[in-house]
Amino acid sequence: MAQSPSCAKLYAAPGNPGIEAHAECVAIAADDLDGLIAFVKAHGIDFVVVGPEAPLVAGLADRLRALGVAVFGPGAAAARLEGSKGFTKDLCARAGIPTAAYVRCTSAEEALALLDGFSIPVVIKADGLAAGKGVIIAETRTEAEAAVVEMFDGMFGGAGAEIVIEEFMTGEEASFFALSDGTDVIAFGSAQDHKRVGDGDVGPNTGGMGAYSPAPVLTTDLEAQVMDRIIRPTVATLASEGTPYIGVLFAGLMLTDAGPKLIEYNARFGDPECQVLMMRYAGDLAALLYAASTSALASAIPPAFASDYALTIVMAANGYPASPEKGGAIHGIADAEAGGVRVFHAGTVRESSQIVAAGGRVLNVTATGRTVTEAQARAYAAVDKLDFKTGFCRRDIGWREVAREAE
């Protein structure tokens, strides 16, 4: 946004030590809707990009639009695509969008009974927002029953007041992005994420431990199928039901033998996918997002991306995703950024003259290269320049594509 010629002044709320070099940070929490509205009024803001999912689901975009402010991000009704997995599954059923078979459950007793209709492994999902961690892939019936009971007992707070049970889909996962202005929709790149916390895709699900873009497994033909069978029907259905979708649609996909199927939607660019998309984006981002926010996508300059690959590695705090250790000092960021590498901040704060960890996922070390293998090597070389004693990362980000490139 700061690099966009059309962006005269950029504010970030609440911001962090990374973004403060590019935007003026204001101490307003992302879920403080009243504080954000007051700031917009006081400063005459004419365009707002809502990054996180919680304020979207809470209706921040609706309130801003009521003031006449252009907003990139869906209203609360359309943001249910991320805010309720059950809502999205029901929309898929209405619109004929390919996805996994499912049931919605409002009690543990109901869910345990309905488990009989699914093979093992089976996927158990908290219906609401759970910071990307509300999904359990149960490998046994015992694990499935335990997941059901734990979710209804508050494992993910209010997000588990209702759950979705889904069939386990087989294939390779990929992420696809599209921009919508409520009517028109255009593709905005692809990526591949690594959800499990440990090397070799083991351990609990996380918000994402690393990603690369583009995802070669999403061929031109497959992307066309995704647009025609998943993205456009979603936008058309929401528009026909009076809840137009304005913003970015982030489709998590399973590439099955029967074609691409929707796993779930995010109503935002997502982390760590956003980092690799933005490292490759070559146009005026603010102008494009503004076009999406003002029903002008049809006449906007199409998205342009560099041909290089981008790969990002998440540096997380020890204990993530369960109980991340906060307060650990981080040194060496400037050294890591030598040679065009970018270290994006996530869970960091500044304490005196030090940058310290303040969340689960702390940094995203991001590099580009002519191949995924080259981008991976540059990113890990930068990781090794960091001094973050209470942090860790996966050492195999991009492993699928690196293996394919070696064939």
PDB file of C-alpha atoms in Angstrom, residues 97-328:
ATOM      1  CA  ILE A  97     -20.141 -25.725  -5.505  1.00  0.00           C
ATOM      2  CA  PRO A  98     -17.914 -28.832  -5.171  1.00  0.00           C
ATOM      3  CA  THR A  99     -16.869 -29.440  -1.561  1.00  0.00           C
ATOM      4  CA  ALA A 100     -16.623 -32.249   0.989  1.00  0.00           C
ATOM      5  CA  ALA A 101     -19.772 -33.961   2.301  1.00  0.00           C
ATOM      6  CA  TYR A 102     -20.675 -32.538   5.722  1.00  0.00           C
ATOM      7  CA  VAL A 103     -23.110 -32.216   8.602  1.00  0.00           C
ATOM      8  CA  ARG A 104     -23.637 -29.350  11.060  1.00  0.00           C
ATOM      9  CA  CYS A 105     -23.990 -30.178  14.757  1.00  0.00           C
ATOM     10  CA  THR A 106     -25.118 -28.109  17.734  1.00  0.00           C
ATOM     11  CA  SER A 107     -24.414 -30.623  20.513  1.00  0.00           C
ATOM     12  CA  ALA A 108     -21.852 -33.280  21.325  1.00  0.00           C
ATOM     13  CA  GLU A 109     -24.578 -35.930  21.484  1.00  0.00           C
ATOM     14  CA  GLU A 110     -25.779 -35.074  17.970  1.00  0.00           C
ATOM     15  CA  ALA A 111     -22.238 -34.993  16.612  1.00  0.00           C
ATOM     16  CA  LEU A 112     -21.250 -38.327  18.143  1.00  0.00           C
ATOM     17  CA  ALA A 113     -24.310 -39.953  16.594  1.00  0.00           C
ATOM     18  CA  LEU A 114     -23.648 -38.434  13.171  1.00  0.00           C
ATOM     19  CA  LEU A 115     -20.018 -39.591  13.161  1.00  0.00           C
ATOM     20  CA  ASP A 116     -21.324 -43.019  12.129  1.00  0.00           C
ATOM     21  CA  GLY A 117     -22.006 -41.600   8.672  1.00  0.00           C
ATOM     22  CA  PHE A 118     -18.340 -40.790   8.014  1.00  0.00           C
ATOM     23  CA  SER A 119     -15.287 -42.864   7.234  1.00  0.00           C
ATOM     24  CA  ILE A 120     -12.020 -42.475   9.141  1.00  0.00           C
ATOM     25  CA  PRO A 121     -10.021 -40.249   8.888  1.00  0.00           C
ATOM     26  CA  VAL A 122     -12.620 -37.536   9.393  1.00  0.00           C
ATOM     27  CA  VAL A 123     -12.386 -33.758   9.731  1.00  0.00           C
ATOM     28  CA  ILE A 124     -13.855 -31.962  12.761  1.00  0.00           C
ATOM     29  CA  LYS A 125     -14.145 -28.162  12.509  1.00  0.00           C
ATOM     30  CA  ALA A 126     -15.200 -25.475  14.960  1.00  0.00           C
ATOM     31  CA  ASP A 127     -17.853 -23.436  13.147  1.00  0.00           C
ATOM     32  CA  GLY A 128     -16.615 -19.981  14.196  1.00  0.00           C
ATOM     33  CA  LEU A 129     -13.365 -18.016  14.155  1.00  0.00           C
ATOM     34  CA  ALA A 130     -10.481 -19.852  15.799  1.00  0.00           C
ATOM     35  CA  ALA A 131      -7.413 -18.038  14.418  1.00  0.00           C
ATOM     36  CA  GLY A 132      -6.861 -20.722  11.797  1.00  0.00           C
ATOM     37  CA  LYS A 133      -6.509 -23.468  14.406  1.00  0.00           C
ATOM     38  CA  GLY A 134     -10.084 -24.785  14.753  1.00  0.00           C
ATOM     39  CA  VAL A 135      -9.621 -27.878  12.562  1.00  0.00           C
ATOM     40  CA  ILE A 136      -8.758 -31.391  13.728  1.00  0.00           C
ATOM     41  CA  ILE A 137      -8.096 -34.258  11.320  1.00  0.00           C
ATOM     42  CA  ALA A 138      -8.993 -37.326  13.372  1.00  0.00           C
ATOM     43  CA  GLU A 139      -7.104 -40.469  12.340  1.00  0.00           C
ATOM     44  CA  THR A 140      -9.169 -42.794  14.550  1.00  0.00           C
ATOM     45  CA  ARG A 141     -12.732 -42.949  15.855  1.00  0.00           C
ATOM     46  CA  THR A 142     -11.386 -42.325  19.361  1.00  0.00           C
ATOM     47  CA  GLU A 143      -9.636 -39.137  18.203  1.00  0.00           C
ATOM     48  CA  ALA A 144     -12.808 -37.994  16.432  1.00  0.00           C
ATOM     49  CA  GLU A 145     -14.963 -38.506  19.524  1.00  0.00           C
ATOM     50  CA  ALA A 146     -12.401 -36.704  21.696  1.00  0.00           C
ATOM     51  CA  ALA A 147     -12.284 -33.772  19.250  1.00  0.00           C
ATOM     52  CA  VAL A 148     -16.075 -33.451  19.314  1.00  0.00           C
ATOM     53  CA  VAL A 149     -16.219 -33.463  23.102  1.00  0.00           C
ATOM     54  CA  GLU A 150     -13.296 -31.047  23.493  1.00  0.00           C
ATOM     55  CA  MET A 151     -14.737 -28.543  21.007  1.00  0.00           C
ATOM     56  CA  PHE A 152     -18.103 -28.451  22.757  1.00  0.00           C
ATOM     57  CA  ASP A 153     -16.245 -28.192  26.084  1.00  0.00           C
ATOM     58  CA  GLY A 154     -14.602 -24.940  24.926  1.00  0.00           C
ATOM     59  CA  MET A 155     -11.305 -25.971  23.329  1.00  0.00           C
ATOM     60  CA  PHE A 156     -11.753 -23.084  20.870  1.00  0.00           C
ATOM     61  CA  GLY A 157     -13.983 -20.900  23.018  1.00  0.00           C
ATOM     62  CA  GLY A 158     -17.222 -19.740  21.467  1.00  0.00           C
ATOM     63  CA  ALA A 159     -16.019 -20.835  18.014  1.00  0.00           C
ATOM     64  CA  GLY A 160     -16.914 -24.411  18.970  1.00  0.00           C
ATOM     65  CA  ALA A 161     -20.481 -23.759  20.083  1.00  0.00           C
ATOM     66  CA  GLU A 162     -21.415 -25.405  16.788  1.00  0.00           C
ATOM     67  CA  ILE A 163     -19.218 -27.761  14.775  1.00  0.00           C
ATOM     68  CA  VAL A 164     -19.018 -29.144  11.242  1.00  0.00           C
ATOM     69  CA  ILE A 165     -18.087 -32.752  10.520  1.00  0.00           C
ATOM     70  CA  GLU A 166     -16.662 -33.285   7.032  1.00  0.00           C
ATOM     71  CA  GLU A 167     -15.479 -36.171   4.940  1.00  0.00           C
ATOM     72  CA  PHE A 168     -11.707 -36.322   4.601  1.00  0.00           C
ATOM     73  CA  MET A 169     -10.672 -35.321   1.077  1.00  0.00           C
ATOM     74  CA  THR A 170      -7.576 -36.746  -0.586  1.00  0.00           C
ATOM     75  CA  GLY A 171      -5.303 -34.664  -2.809  1.00  0.00           C
ATOM     76  CA  GLU A 172      -2.931 -31.742  -2.684  1.00  0.00           C
ATOM     77  CA  GLU A 173      -3.978 -28.471  -1.048  1.00  0.00           C
ATOM     78  CA  ALA A 174      -3.560 -25.076  -2.700  1.00  0.00           C
ATOM     79  CA  SER A 175      -4.764 -21.525  -2.138  1.00  0.00           C
ATOM     80  CA  PHE A 176      -6.436 -19.371  -4.774  1.00  0.00           C
ATOM     81  CA  PHE A 177      -7.278 -15.671  -4.535  1.00  0.00           C
ATOM     82  CA  ALA A 178      -9.832 -13.504  -6.316  1.00  0.00           C
ATOM     83  CA  LEU A 179     -11.014  -9.912  -5.939  1.00  0.00           C
ATOM     84  CA  SER A 180     -14.718  -9.079  -6.057  1.00  0.00           C
ATOM     85  CA  ASP A 181     -16.547  -5.755  -6.193  1.00  0.00           C
ATOM     86  CA  GLY A 182     -19.876  -7.431  -5.497  1.00  0.00           C
ATOM     87  CA  THR A 183     -20.583  -8.170  -9.155  1.00  0.00           C
ATOM     88  CA  ASP A 184     -17.372  -8.577 -11.125  1.00  0.00           C
ATOM     89  CA  VAL A 185     -14.573 -10.879 -10.033  1.00  0.00           C
ATOM     90  CA  ILE A 186     -10.939 -11.265 -11.142  1.00  0.00           C
ATOM     91  CA  ALA A 187      -8.219 -13.764 -10.246  1.00  0.00           C
ATOM     92  CA  PHE A 188      -5.418 -12.591  -7.940  1.00  0.00           C
ATOM     93  CA  GLY A 189      -2.804 -15.329  -7.821  1.00  0.00           C
ATOM     94  CA  SER A 190      -2.154 -18.588  -6.025  1.00  0.00           C
ATOM     95  CA  ALA A 191      -0.050 -19.962  -3.182  1.00  0.00           C
ATOM     96  CA  GLN A 192       0.623 -23.123  -1.249  1.00  0.00           C
ATOM     97  CA  ASP A 193       0.627 -23.105   2.555  1.00  0.00           C
ATOM     98  CA  HIS A 194       2.025 -25.473   5.180  1.00  0.00           C
ATOM     99  CA  LYS A 195      -0.500 -25.820   8.017  1.00  0.00           C
ATOM    100  CA  ARG A 196       1.004 -28.422  10.343  1.00  0.00           C
ATOM    101  CA  VAL A 197       3.477 -27.152  12.907  1.00  0.00           C
ATOM    102  CA  GLY A 198       6.243 -29.682  12.263  1.00  0.00           C
ATOM    103  CA  ASP A 199       8.553 -30.745   9.441  1.00  0.00           C
ATOM    104  CA  GLY A 200       6.999 -33.371   7.211  1.00  0.00           C
ATOM    105  CA  ASP A 201       3.518 -31.978   7.908  1.00  0.00           C
ATOM    106  CA  VAL A 202       3.171 -33.462  11.387  1.00  0.00           C
ATOM    107  CA  GLY A 203       1.673 -32.084  14.582  1.00  0.00           C
ATOM    108  CA  PRO A 204      -1.315 -29.823  15.169  1.00  0.00           C
ATOM    109  CA  ASN A 205      -2.759 -27.423  12.602  1.00  0.00           C
ATOM    110  CA  THR A 206      -1.637 -23.799  12.823  1.00  0.00           C
ATOM    111  CA  GLY A 207      -2.474 -20.535  11.117  1.00  0.00           C
ATOM    112  CA  GLY A 208       0.307 -21.419   8.657  1.00  0.00           C
ATOM    113  CA  MET A 209       4.041 -22.070   9.031  1.00  0.00           C
ATOM    114  CA  GLY A 210       5.127 -20.911   5.583  1.00  0.00           C
ATOM    115  CA  ALA A 211       4.025 -20.577   1.978  1.00  0.00           C
ATOM    116  CA  TYR A 212       5.181 -20.026  -1.578  1.00  0.00           C
ATOM    117  CA  SER A 213       3.640 -18.378  -4.627  1.00  0.00           C
ATOM    118  CA  PRO A 214       2.635 -19.139  -7.292  1.00  0.00           C
ATOM    119  CA  ALA A 215       1.490 -22.737  -6.823  1.00  0.00           C
ATOM    120  CA  PRO A 216       2.455 -24.561 -10.053  1.00  0.00           C
ATOM    121  CA  VAL A 217       0.093 -27.391  -9.120  1.00  0.00           C
ATOM    122  CA  LEU A 218      -2.730 -24.937  -9.883  1.00  0.00           C
ATOM    123  CA  THR A 219      -2.425 -25.015 -13.646  1.00  0.00           C
ATOM    124  CA  THR A 220      -4.118 -22.500 -15.937  1.00  0.00           C
ATOM    125  CA  ASP A 221      -6.842 -25.047 -16.648  1.00  0.00           C
ATOM    126  CA  LEU A 222      -7.424 -25.749 -12.954  1.00  0.00           C
ATOM    127  CA  GLU A 223      -7.555 -22.022 -12.160  1.00  0.00           C
ATOM    128  CA  ALA A 224     -10.232 -21.599 -14.833  1.00  0.00           C
ATOM    129  CA  GLN A 225     -12.213 -24.443 -13.220  1.00  0.00           C
ATOM    130  CA  VAL A 226     -11.896 -22.792  -9.804  1.00  0.00           C
ATOM    131  CA  MET A 227     -13.172 -19.480 -11.143  1.00  0.00           C
ATOM    132  CA  ASP A 228     -16.092 -21.060 -13.009  1.00  0.00           C
ATOM    133  CA  ARG A 229     -17.170 -23.696 -10.478  1.00  0.00           C
ATOM    134  CA  ILE A 230     -16.290 -22.118  -7.128  1.00  0.00           C
ATOM    135  CA  ILE A 231     -15.503 -18.383  -7.137  1.00  0.00           C
ATOM    136  CA  ARG A 232     -18.088 -17.000  -9.579  1.00  0.00           C
ATOM    137  CA  PRO A 233     -20.981 -19.085  -8.184  1.00  0.00           C
ATOM    138  CA  THR A 234     -20.098 -17.883  -4.676  1.00  0.00           C
ATOM    139  CA  VAL A 235     -20.123 -14.210  -5.688  1.00  0.00           C
ATOM    140  CA  ALA A 236     -23.293 -14.630  -7.766  1.00  0.00           C
ATOM    141  CA  THR A 237     -25.143 -16.437  -4.976  1.00  0.00           C
ATOM    142  CA  LEU A 238     -24.256 -13.835  -2.352  1.00  0.00           C
ATOM    143  CA  ALA A 239     -25.257 -11.017  -4.710  1.00  0.00           C
ATOM    144  CA  SER A 240     -28.593 -12.679  -5.511  1.00  0.00           C
ATOM    145  CA  GLU A 241     -29.308 -13.037  -1.788  1.00  0.00           C
ATOM    146  CA  GLY A 242     -28.717  -9.341  -1.120  1.00  0.00           C
ATOM    147  CA  THR A 243     -25.324  -9.700   0.576  1.00  0.00           C
ATOM    148  CA  PRO A 244     -22.783  -8.756  -2.129  1.00  0.00           C
ATOM    149  CA  TYR A 245     -19.188  -9.737  -1.444  1.00  0.00           C
ATOM    150  CA  ILE A 246     -16.669  -6.888  -1.687  1.00  0.00           C
ATOM    151  CA  GLY A 247     -13.043  -7.733  -1.015  1.00  0.00           C
ATOM    152  CA  VAL A 248     -10.712 -10.677  -1.493  1.00  0.00           C
ATOM    153  CA  LEU A 249     -11.926 -14.261  -1.586  1.00  0.00           C
ATOM    154  CA  PHE A 250      -9.239 -16.638  -0.361  1.00  0.00           C
ATOM    155  CA  ALA A 251     -10.271 -20.148  -1.366  1.00  0.00           C
ATOM    156  CA  GLY A 252      -8.561 -23.055   0.326  1.00  0.00           C
ATOM    157  CA  LEU A 253      -8.741 -25.880  -2.205  1.00  0.00           C
ATOM    158  CA  MET A 254      -8.243 -29.621  -2.340  1.00  0.00           C
ATOM    159  CA  LEU A 255      -7.128 -30.807  -5.769  1.00  0.00           C
ATOM    160  CA  THR A 256      -8.897 -34.157  -5.928  1.00  0.00           C
ATOM    161  CA  ASP A 257      -9.155 -36.758  -8.686  1.00  0.00           C
ATOM    162  CA  ALA A 258     -12.628 -35.330  -9.358  1.00  0.00           C
ATOM    163  CA  GLY A 259     -11.287 -31.776  -9.754  1.00  0.00           C
ATOM    164  CA  PRO A 260     -10.799 -28.834  -7.375  1.00  0.00           C
ATOM    165  CA  LYS A 261     -13.041 -28.780  -4.308  1.00  0.00           C
ATOM    166  CA  LEU A 262     -13.483 -25.993  -1.764  1.00  0.00           C
ATOM    167  CA  ILE A 263     -12.146 -26.687   1.726  1.00  0.00           C
ATOM    168  CA  GLU A 264     -13.037 -23.287   3.188  1.00  0.00           C
ATOM    169  CA  TYR A 265     -12.950 -19.554   2.556  1.00  0.00           C
ATOM    170  CA  ASN A 266     -11.064 -16.737   4.223  1.00  0.00           C
ATOM    171  CA  ALA A 267     -12.479 -13.238   3.826  1.00  0.00           C
ATOM    172  CA  ARG A 268      -8.990 -11.671   3.735  1.00  0.00           C
ATOM    173  CA  PHE A 269      -5.592 -12.163   2.120  1.00  0.00           C
ATOM    174  CA  GLY A 270      -4.409 -14.477   4.881  1.00  0.00           C
ATOM    175  CA  ASP A 271      -1.099 -15.018   6.603  1.00  0.00           C
ATOM    176  CA  PRO A 272       1.426 -16.251   5.380  1.00  0.00           C
ATOM    177  CA  GLU A 273      -0.076 -16.208   1.871  1.00  0.00           C
ATOM    178  CA  CYS A 274      -0.355 -12.412   1.779  1.00  0.00           C
ATOM    179  CA  GLN A 275       3.398 -12.011   2.194  1.00  0.00           C
ATOM    180  CA  VAL A 276       4.301 -14.105  -0.846  1.00  0.00           C
ATOM    181  CA  LEU A 277       1.581 -12.526  -2.998  1.00  0.00           C
ATOM    182  CA  MET A 278       2.739  -9.010  -2.154  1.00  0.00           C
ATOM    183  CA  MET A 279       6.402  -9.828  -2.794  1.00  0.00           C
ATOM    184  CA  ARG A 280       5.381 -10.646  -6.387  1.00  0.00           C
ATOM    185  CA  TYR A 281       2.709  -7.999  -7.020  1.00  0.00           C
ATOM    186  CA  ALA A 282       3.892  -5.401  -9.535  1.00  0.00           C
ATOM    187  CA  GLY A 283       0.986  -2.959  -9.857  1.00  0.00           C
ATOM    188  CA  ASP A 284      -0.627  -0.133  -7.894  1.00  0.00           C
ATOM    189  CA  LEU A 285      -2.232  -2.150  -5.106  1.00  0.00           C
ATOM    190  CA  ALA A 286      -4.155   0.730  -3.534  1.00  0.00           C
ATOM    191  CA  ALA A 287      -5.731   1.620  -6.887  1.00  0.00           C
ATOM    192  CA  LEU A 288      -6.787  -1.984  -7.532  1.00  0.00           C
ATOM    193  CA  LEU A 289      -8.288  -2.488  -4.073  1.00  0.00           C
ATOM    194  CA  TYR A 290     -10.062   0.861  -4.355  1.00  0.00           C
ATOM    195  CA  ALA A 291     -11.556  -0.261  -7.678  1.00  0.00           C
ATOM    196  CA  ALA A 292     -12.871  -3.387  -5.978  1.00  0.00           C
ATOM    197  CA  SER A 293     -14.365  -1.210  -3.244  1.00  0.00           C
ATOM    198  CA  THR A 294     -16.162   1.129  -5.647  1.00  0.00           C
ATOM    199  CA  SER A 295     -17.773  -1.274  -8.141  1.00  0.00           C
ATOM    200  CA  ALA A 296     -15.073  -0.514 -10.715  1.00  0.00           C
ATOM    201  CA  LEU A 297     -13.194  -3.791 -11.172  1.00  0.00           C
ATOM    202  CA  ALA A 298     -14.400  -4.194 -14.749  1.00  0.00           C
ATOM    203  CA  SER A 299     -12.452  -1.105 -15.822  1.00  0.00           C
ATOM    204  CA  ALA A 300      -9.447  -1.564 -13.510  1.00  0.00           C
ATOM    205  CA  ILE A 301      -5.942  -2.411 -14.696  1.00  0.00           C
ATOM    206  CA  PRO A 302      -5.661  -6.214 -14.276  1.00  0.00           C
ATOM    207  CA  PRO A 303      -3.365  -7.565 -11.552  1.00  0.00           C
ATOM    208  CA  ALA A 304       0.278  -7.963 -12.568  1.00  0.00           C
ATOM    209  CA  PHE A 305       2.759 -10.297 -10.875  1.00  0.00           C
ATOM    210  CA  ALA A 306       6.489 -10.834 -11.288  1.00  0.00           C
ATOM    211  CA  SER A 307       7.434 -14.191 -12.787  1.00  0.00           C
ATOM    212  CA  ASP A 308       9.732 -15.034  -9.863  1.00  0.00           C
ATOM    213  CA  TYR A 309       8.618 -17.282  -7.034  1.00  0.00           C
ATOM    214  CA  ALA A 310       8.297 -15.968  -3.489  1.00  0.00           C
ATOM    215  CA  LEU A 311       8.672 -18.142  -0.399  1.00  0.00           C
ATOM    216  CA  THR A 312       8.081 -17.189   3.226  1.00  0.00           C
ATOM    217  CA  ILE A 313       9.097 -18.946   6.441  1.00  0.00           C
ATOM    218  CA  VAL A 314       7.214 -18.307   9.664  1.00  0.00           C
ATOM    219  CA  MET A 315       9.341 -17.792  12.761  1.00  0.00           C
ATOM    220  CA  ALA A 316       7.086 -18.788  15.653  1.00  0.00           C
ATOM    221  CA  ALA A 317       7.524 -18.528  19.405  1.00  0.00           C
ATOM    222  CA  ASN A 318       8.415 -21.718  21.264  1.00  0.00           C
ATOM    223  CA  GLY A 319       5.243 -23.468  22.384  1.00  0.00           C
ATOM    224  CA  TYR A 320       3.159 -22.372  19.391  1.00  0.00           C
ATOM    225  CA  PRO A 321       0.353 -23.170  18.654  1.00  0.00           C
ATOM    226  CA  ALA A 322      -0.591 -24.240  22.191  1.00  0.00           C
ATOM    227  CA  SER A 323       1.110 -21.768  24.577  1.00  0.00           C
ATOM    228  CA  PRO A 324       3.593 -19.512  22.765  1.00  0.00           C
ATOM    229  CA  GLU A 325       6.391 -18.028  24.838  1.00  0.00           C
ATOM    230  CA  LYS A 326       6.255 -14.237  24.726  1.00  0.00           C
ATOM    231  CA  GLY A 327       8.951 -11.689  25.485  1.00  0.00           C
ATOM    232  CA  GLY A 328      11.882 -13.270  23.677  1.00  0.00           C
TER     233      GLY A 328
END
